Coordinates of C-alpha atoms and ligand atoms in Angstrom, one line a residue:
X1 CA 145.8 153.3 163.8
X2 CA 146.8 149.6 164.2
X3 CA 143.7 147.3 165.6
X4 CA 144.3 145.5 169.7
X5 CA 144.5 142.2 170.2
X6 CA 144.2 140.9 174.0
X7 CA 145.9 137.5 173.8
X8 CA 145.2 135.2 176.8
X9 CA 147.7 132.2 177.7
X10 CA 150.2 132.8 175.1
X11 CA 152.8 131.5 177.0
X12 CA 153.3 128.7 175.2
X13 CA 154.4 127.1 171.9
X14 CA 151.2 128.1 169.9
X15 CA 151.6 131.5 171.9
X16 CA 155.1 132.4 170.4
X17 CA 154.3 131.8 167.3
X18 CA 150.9 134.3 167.9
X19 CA 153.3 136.9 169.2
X20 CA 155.3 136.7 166.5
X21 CA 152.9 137.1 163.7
X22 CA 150.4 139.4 165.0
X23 CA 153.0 141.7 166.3
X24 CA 153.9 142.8 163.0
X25 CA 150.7 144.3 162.5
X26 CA 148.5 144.8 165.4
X27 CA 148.9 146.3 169.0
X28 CA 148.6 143.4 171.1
X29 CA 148.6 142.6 175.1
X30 CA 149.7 139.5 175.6
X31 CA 149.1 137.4 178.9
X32 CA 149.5 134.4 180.7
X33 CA 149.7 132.5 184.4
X34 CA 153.4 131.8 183.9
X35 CA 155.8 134.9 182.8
X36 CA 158.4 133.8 180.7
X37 CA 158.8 136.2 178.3
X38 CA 159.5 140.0 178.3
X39 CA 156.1 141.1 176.0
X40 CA 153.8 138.5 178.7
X41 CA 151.8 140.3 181.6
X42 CA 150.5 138.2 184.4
X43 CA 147.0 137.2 183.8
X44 CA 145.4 133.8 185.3
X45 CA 142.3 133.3 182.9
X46 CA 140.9 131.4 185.5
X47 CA 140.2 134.6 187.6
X48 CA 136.8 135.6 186.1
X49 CA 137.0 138.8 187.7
X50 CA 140.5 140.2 187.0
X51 CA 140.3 138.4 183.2
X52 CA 137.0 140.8 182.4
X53 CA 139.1 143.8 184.1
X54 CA 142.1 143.4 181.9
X55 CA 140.7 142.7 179.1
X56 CA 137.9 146.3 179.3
X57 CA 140.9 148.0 180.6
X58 CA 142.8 147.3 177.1
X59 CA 139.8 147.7 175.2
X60 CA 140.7 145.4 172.5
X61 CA 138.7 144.5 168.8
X62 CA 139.4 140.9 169.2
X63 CA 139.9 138.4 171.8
X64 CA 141.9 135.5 171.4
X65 CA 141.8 133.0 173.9
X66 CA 144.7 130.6 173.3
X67 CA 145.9 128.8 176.5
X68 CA 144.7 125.6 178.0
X69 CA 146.3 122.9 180.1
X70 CA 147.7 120.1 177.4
X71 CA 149.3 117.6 179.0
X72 CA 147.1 114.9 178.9
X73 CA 147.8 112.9 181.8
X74 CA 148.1 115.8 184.1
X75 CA 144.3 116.5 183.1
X76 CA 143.9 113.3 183.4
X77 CA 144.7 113.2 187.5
X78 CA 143.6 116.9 187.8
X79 CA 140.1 116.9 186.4
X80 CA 138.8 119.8 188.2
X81 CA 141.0 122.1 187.8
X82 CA 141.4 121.3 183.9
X83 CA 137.5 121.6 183.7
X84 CA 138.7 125.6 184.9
X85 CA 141.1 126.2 182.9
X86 CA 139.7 124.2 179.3
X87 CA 136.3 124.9 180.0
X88 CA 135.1 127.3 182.6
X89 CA 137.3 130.0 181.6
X90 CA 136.4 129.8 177.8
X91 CA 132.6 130.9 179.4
X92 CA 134.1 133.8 180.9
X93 CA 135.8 134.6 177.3
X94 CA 132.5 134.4 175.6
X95 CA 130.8 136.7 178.1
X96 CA 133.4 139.6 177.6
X97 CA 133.2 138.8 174.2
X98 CA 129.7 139.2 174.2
X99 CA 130.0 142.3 176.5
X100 CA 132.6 144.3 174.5
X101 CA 131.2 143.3 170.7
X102 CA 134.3 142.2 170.0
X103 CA 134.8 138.7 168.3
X104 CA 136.4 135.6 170.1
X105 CA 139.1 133.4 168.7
X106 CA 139.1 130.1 170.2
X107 CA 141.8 127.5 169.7
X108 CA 140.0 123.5 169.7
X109 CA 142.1 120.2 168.8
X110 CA 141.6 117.3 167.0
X111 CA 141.5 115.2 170.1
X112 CA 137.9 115.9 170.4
X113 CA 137.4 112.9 168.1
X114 CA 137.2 109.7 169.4
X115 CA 139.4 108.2 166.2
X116 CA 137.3 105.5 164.2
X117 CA 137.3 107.2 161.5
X118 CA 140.0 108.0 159.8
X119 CA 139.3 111.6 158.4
X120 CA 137.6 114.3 160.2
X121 CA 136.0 117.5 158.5
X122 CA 133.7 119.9 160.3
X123 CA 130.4 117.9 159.4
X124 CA 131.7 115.4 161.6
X125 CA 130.0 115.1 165.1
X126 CA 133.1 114.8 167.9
X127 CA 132.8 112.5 170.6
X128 CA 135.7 112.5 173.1
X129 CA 137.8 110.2 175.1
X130 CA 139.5 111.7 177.8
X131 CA 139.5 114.5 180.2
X132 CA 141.5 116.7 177.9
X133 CA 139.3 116.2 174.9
X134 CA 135.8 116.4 176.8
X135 CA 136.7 119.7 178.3
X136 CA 138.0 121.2 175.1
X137 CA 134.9 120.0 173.6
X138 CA 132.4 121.3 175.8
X139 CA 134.2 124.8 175.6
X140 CA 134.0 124.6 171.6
X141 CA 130.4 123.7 171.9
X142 CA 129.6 126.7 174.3
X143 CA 131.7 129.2 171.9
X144 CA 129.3 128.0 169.0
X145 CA 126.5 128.3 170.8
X146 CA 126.8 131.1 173.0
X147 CA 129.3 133.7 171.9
X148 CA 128.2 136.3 169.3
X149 CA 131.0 136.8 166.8
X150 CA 133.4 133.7 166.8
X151 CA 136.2 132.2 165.0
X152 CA 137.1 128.4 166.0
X153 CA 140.4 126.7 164.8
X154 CA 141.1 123.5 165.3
X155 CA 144.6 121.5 165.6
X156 CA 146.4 119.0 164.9
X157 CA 149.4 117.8 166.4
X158 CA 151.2 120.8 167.0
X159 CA 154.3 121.5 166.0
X160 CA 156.6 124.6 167.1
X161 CA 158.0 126.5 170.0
X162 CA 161.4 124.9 170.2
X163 CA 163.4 123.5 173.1
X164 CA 162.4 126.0 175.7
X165 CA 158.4 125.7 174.8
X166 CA 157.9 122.5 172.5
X167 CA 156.3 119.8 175.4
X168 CA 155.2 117.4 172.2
X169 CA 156.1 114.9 170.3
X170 CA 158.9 116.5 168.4
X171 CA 160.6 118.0 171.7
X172 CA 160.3 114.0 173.2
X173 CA 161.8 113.0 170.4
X174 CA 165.0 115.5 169.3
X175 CA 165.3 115.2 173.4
X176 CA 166.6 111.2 173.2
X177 CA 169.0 112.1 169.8
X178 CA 170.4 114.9 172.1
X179 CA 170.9 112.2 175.0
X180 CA 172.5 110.4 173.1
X181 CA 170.3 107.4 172.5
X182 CA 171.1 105.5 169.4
X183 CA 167.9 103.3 169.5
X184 CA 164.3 104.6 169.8
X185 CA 161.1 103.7 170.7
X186 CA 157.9 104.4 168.4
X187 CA 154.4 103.6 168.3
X188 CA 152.8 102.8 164.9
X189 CA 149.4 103.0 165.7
X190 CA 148.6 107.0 166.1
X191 CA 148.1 109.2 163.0
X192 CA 147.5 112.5 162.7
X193 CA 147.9 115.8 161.3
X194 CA 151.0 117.8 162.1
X195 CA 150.1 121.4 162.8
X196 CA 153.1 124.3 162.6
X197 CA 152.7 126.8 164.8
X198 CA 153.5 129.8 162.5
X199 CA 151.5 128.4 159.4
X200 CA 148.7 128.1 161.8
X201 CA 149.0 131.7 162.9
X202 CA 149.7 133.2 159.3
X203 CA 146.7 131.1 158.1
X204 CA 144.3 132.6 161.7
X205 CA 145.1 136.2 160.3
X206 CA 144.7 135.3 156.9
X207 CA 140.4 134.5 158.6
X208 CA 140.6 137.3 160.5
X209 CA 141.4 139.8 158.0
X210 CA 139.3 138.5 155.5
X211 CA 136.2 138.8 157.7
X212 CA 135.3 134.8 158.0
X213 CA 133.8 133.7 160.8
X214 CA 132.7 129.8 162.2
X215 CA 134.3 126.6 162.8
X216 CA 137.4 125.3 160.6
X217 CA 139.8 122.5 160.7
X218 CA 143.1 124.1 160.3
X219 CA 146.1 121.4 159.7
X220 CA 149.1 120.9 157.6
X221 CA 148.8 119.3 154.6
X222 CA 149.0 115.3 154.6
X223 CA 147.8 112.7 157.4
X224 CA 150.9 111.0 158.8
X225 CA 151.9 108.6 161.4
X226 CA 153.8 109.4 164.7
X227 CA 156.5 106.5 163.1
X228 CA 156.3 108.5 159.8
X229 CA 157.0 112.0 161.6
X230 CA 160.0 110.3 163.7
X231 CA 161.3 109.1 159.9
X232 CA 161.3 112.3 158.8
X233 CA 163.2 113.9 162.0
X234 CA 166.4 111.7 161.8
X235 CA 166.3 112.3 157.6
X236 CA 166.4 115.7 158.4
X237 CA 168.7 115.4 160.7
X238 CA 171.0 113.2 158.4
X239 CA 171.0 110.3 161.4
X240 CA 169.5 107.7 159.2
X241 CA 173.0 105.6 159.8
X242 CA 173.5 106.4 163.7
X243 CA 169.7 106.0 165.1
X244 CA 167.6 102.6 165.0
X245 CA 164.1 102.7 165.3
X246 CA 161.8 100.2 167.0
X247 CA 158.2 99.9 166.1
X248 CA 155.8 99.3 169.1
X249 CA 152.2 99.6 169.9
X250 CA 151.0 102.1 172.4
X251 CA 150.9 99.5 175.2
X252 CA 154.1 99.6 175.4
X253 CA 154.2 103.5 176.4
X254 CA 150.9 103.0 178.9
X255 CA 152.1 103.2 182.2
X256 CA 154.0 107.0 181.1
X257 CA 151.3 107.8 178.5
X258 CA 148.5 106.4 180.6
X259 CA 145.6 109.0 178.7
X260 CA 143.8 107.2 176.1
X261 CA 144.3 108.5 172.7
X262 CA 142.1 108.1 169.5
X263 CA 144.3 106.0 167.1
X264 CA 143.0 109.0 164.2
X265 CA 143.5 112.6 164.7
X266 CA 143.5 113.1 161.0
X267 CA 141.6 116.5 160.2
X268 CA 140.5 117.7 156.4
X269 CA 140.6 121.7 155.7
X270 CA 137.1 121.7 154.1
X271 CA 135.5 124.7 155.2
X272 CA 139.5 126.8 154.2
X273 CA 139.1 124.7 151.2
X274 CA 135.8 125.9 150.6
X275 CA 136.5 129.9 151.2
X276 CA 139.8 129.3 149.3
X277 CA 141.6 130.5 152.3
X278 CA 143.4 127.1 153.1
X279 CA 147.0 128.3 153.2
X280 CA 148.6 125.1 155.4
X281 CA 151.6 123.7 153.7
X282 CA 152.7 120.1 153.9
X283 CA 153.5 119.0 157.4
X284 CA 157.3 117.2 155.7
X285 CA 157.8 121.2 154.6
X286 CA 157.1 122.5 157.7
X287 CA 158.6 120.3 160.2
X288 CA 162.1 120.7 158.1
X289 CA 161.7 124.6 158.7
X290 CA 160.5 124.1 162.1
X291 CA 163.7 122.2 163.0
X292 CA 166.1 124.2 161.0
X293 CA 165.0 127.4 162.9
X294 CA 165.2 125.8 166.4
X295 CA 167.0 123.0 166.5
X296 CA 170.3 122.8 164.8
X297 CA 172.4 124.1 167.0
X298 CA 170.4 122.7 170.1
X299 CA 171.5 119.0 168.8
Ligands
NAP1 N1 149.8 121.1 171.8 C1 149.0 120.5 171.0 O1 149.4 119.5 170.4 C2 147.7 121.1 170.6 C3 146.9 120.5 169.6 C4 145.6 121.0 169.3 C5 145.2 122.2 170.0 N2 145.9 122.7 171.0 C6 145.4 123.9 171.6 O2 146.2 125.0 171.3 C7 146.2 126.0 172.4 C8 147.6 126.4 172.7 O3 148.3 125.2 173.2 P1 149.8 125.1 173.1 O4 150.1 123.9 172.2 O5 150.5 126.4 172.9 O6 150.1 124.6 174.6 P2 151.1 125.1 175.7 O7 152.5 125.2 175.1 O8 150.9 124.1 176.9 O9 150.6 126.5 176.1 C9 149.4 126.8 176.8 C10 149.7 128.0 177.7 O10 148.5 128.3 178.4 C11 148.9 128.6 179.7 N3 147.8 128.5 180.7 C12 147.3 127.4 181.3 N4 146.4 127.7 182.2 C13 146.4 129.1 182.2 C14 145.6 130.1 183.0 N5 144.8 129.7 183.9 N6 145.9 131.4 182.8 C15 146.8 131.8 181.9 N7 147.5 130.9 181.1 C16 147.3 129.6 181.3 C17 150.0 127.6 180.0 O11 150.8 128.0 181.2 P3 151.5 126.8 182.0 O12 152.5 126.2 181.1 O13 152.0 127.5 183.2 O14 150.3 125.8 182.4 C18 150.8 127.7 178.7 O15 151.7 128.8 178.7 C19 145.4 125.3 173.5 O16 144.1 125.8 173.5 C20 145.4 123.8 173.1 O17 144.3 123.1 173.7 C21 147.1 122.2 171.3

């Protein structure tokens, strides 16, 4: 009999990717505020009461508790209700968790750090800088220090979900080409490490079904540059003649992209290093799948 998976908030671009690679092999109930796919019940996570009955009612042997509010200037205006949705709903996770014996999977970011360094493994104490970051923090500390039987993974910048889901940097950027805009306007100042959605779900189940538990980092392979990934887009795209790019520093995007960002978001895999269970390919691999499988005929 296949093991049950209750998946909350999975409507999104790390969601799909969830769906897609747990499906395979698991019976899974997948859930979130906003409907938009036929396999997604209604569930608000934020509603302590009907998340705990859903979630008995399916009697599940894992929890994953995907979904968070992302958009770092909406948290930014909208702390209260982001503190509910990043943080107060992970408590109510931990205590079904808890409840049931079942473990928790918990999905944390590299935001968390506050970027002065400019490689982050899990030794390395976070300190966060915004809203966003602070509330997915303080839910990652309470998972570690409250919930029973854990798995934390932590992001990068995520990659995946395509034109209907992607709402990052890859999305903003194939979005201009597709307008039509033949010059474009990048900071060189952030760097990162690109995380694909279905790598980072292959590599989740990989934990799972090994029986790890704990914190890991869980990135593509290869700290990069938000100038470096655009590069890499129009190469892919074979736009190298057609599209001009402009350097600029973040100021110049800080009226729009008013949330302060750290200037590192570069994570290390030690602890998948460690356990040998570090299956994240390079990001320039990844992002050329990523866009061949959704984006050449969106262009
Ligand atoms: N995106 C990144 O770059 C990144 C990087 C590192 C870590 N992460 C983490 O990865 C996880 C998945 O994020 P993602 O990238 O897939 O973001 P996403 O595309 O924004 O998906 C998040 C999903 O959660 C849903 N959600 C929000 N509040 C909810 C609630 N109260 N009840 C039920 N569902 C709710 C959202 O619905 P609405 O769209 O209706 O709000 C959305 O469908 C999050 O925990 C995020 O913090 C993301």
């Amino acid at each position: 009999m296949k093991k049950k998976i209750f998946l909350a908030g999975v409507g999104g671009m790390l969601g799909e990717a969830f769906y897609l690679e747990f499906s395979k092999d698991y019976e899974l109930y997948c859930t979130d505020k906003d409907v938009n796919e036929k396999w997604l019940h209604h569930l608000d996570f934020c509603e302590k009461d009907n998340y705990k009955f859903e979630v008995k009612k399916f009697n599940p042997d894992y929890l994953f508790h995907i979904g968070a509010f992302t958009d770092l200037e909406y948290c930014e205006r909208h702390k209260v209700q982001t503190v509910k949705t990043n943080t107060d709903s992970v408590i109510t996770a931990v205590e079904i968790s808890n409840n049931l014996k079942i473990p928790l999977l918990y999905i944390s970011t590299a935001g968390i750090f506050d970027g002065t360094k400019e490689f982050y493994d899990e030794k390395d104490l976070p300190k966060p800088i915004g809203v966003y970051a602070s509330t997915k923090y303080e839910a990652e500390k309470y998972v570690v220090n409250n919930c029973k039987k854990y798995l934390i993974c932590r992001a990068g910048w995520m990659m995946g979900g395509g034109p209907k889901k992607d709402k990052k940097f890859v999305q903003k950027i194939i979005k201009q080409i597709k307008e039509g805009k033949k010059e474009l306007f990048v900071v060189n100042d952030k760097f990162g490490t690109p995380t694909y959605t279905f790598d980072f779900a292959k590599n989740t189940k990989k934990l799972l079904e090994s029986n790890k538990y704990g914190l890991f980092n869980m990135v593509c392979e290869g700290k990069t540059s938000r100038l470096e990934v655009t590069k890499e887009i129009i190469n892919i795209l074979n736009l190298q003649d057609k599209i001009k790019i402009n350097q600029v520093n973040s100021s110049y995007f800080s009226k729009t992209f008013f949330a302060e960002r750290p200037n590192s978001e570069n994570l290390i895999n030690s602890e998948l290093d460690k356990i040998g269970l570090n299956l994240m390919r390079p990001w320039k691999e990844t992002l050329r799948e990523y866009i061949n499988k959704y984006y050449l005929d969106y262009i």
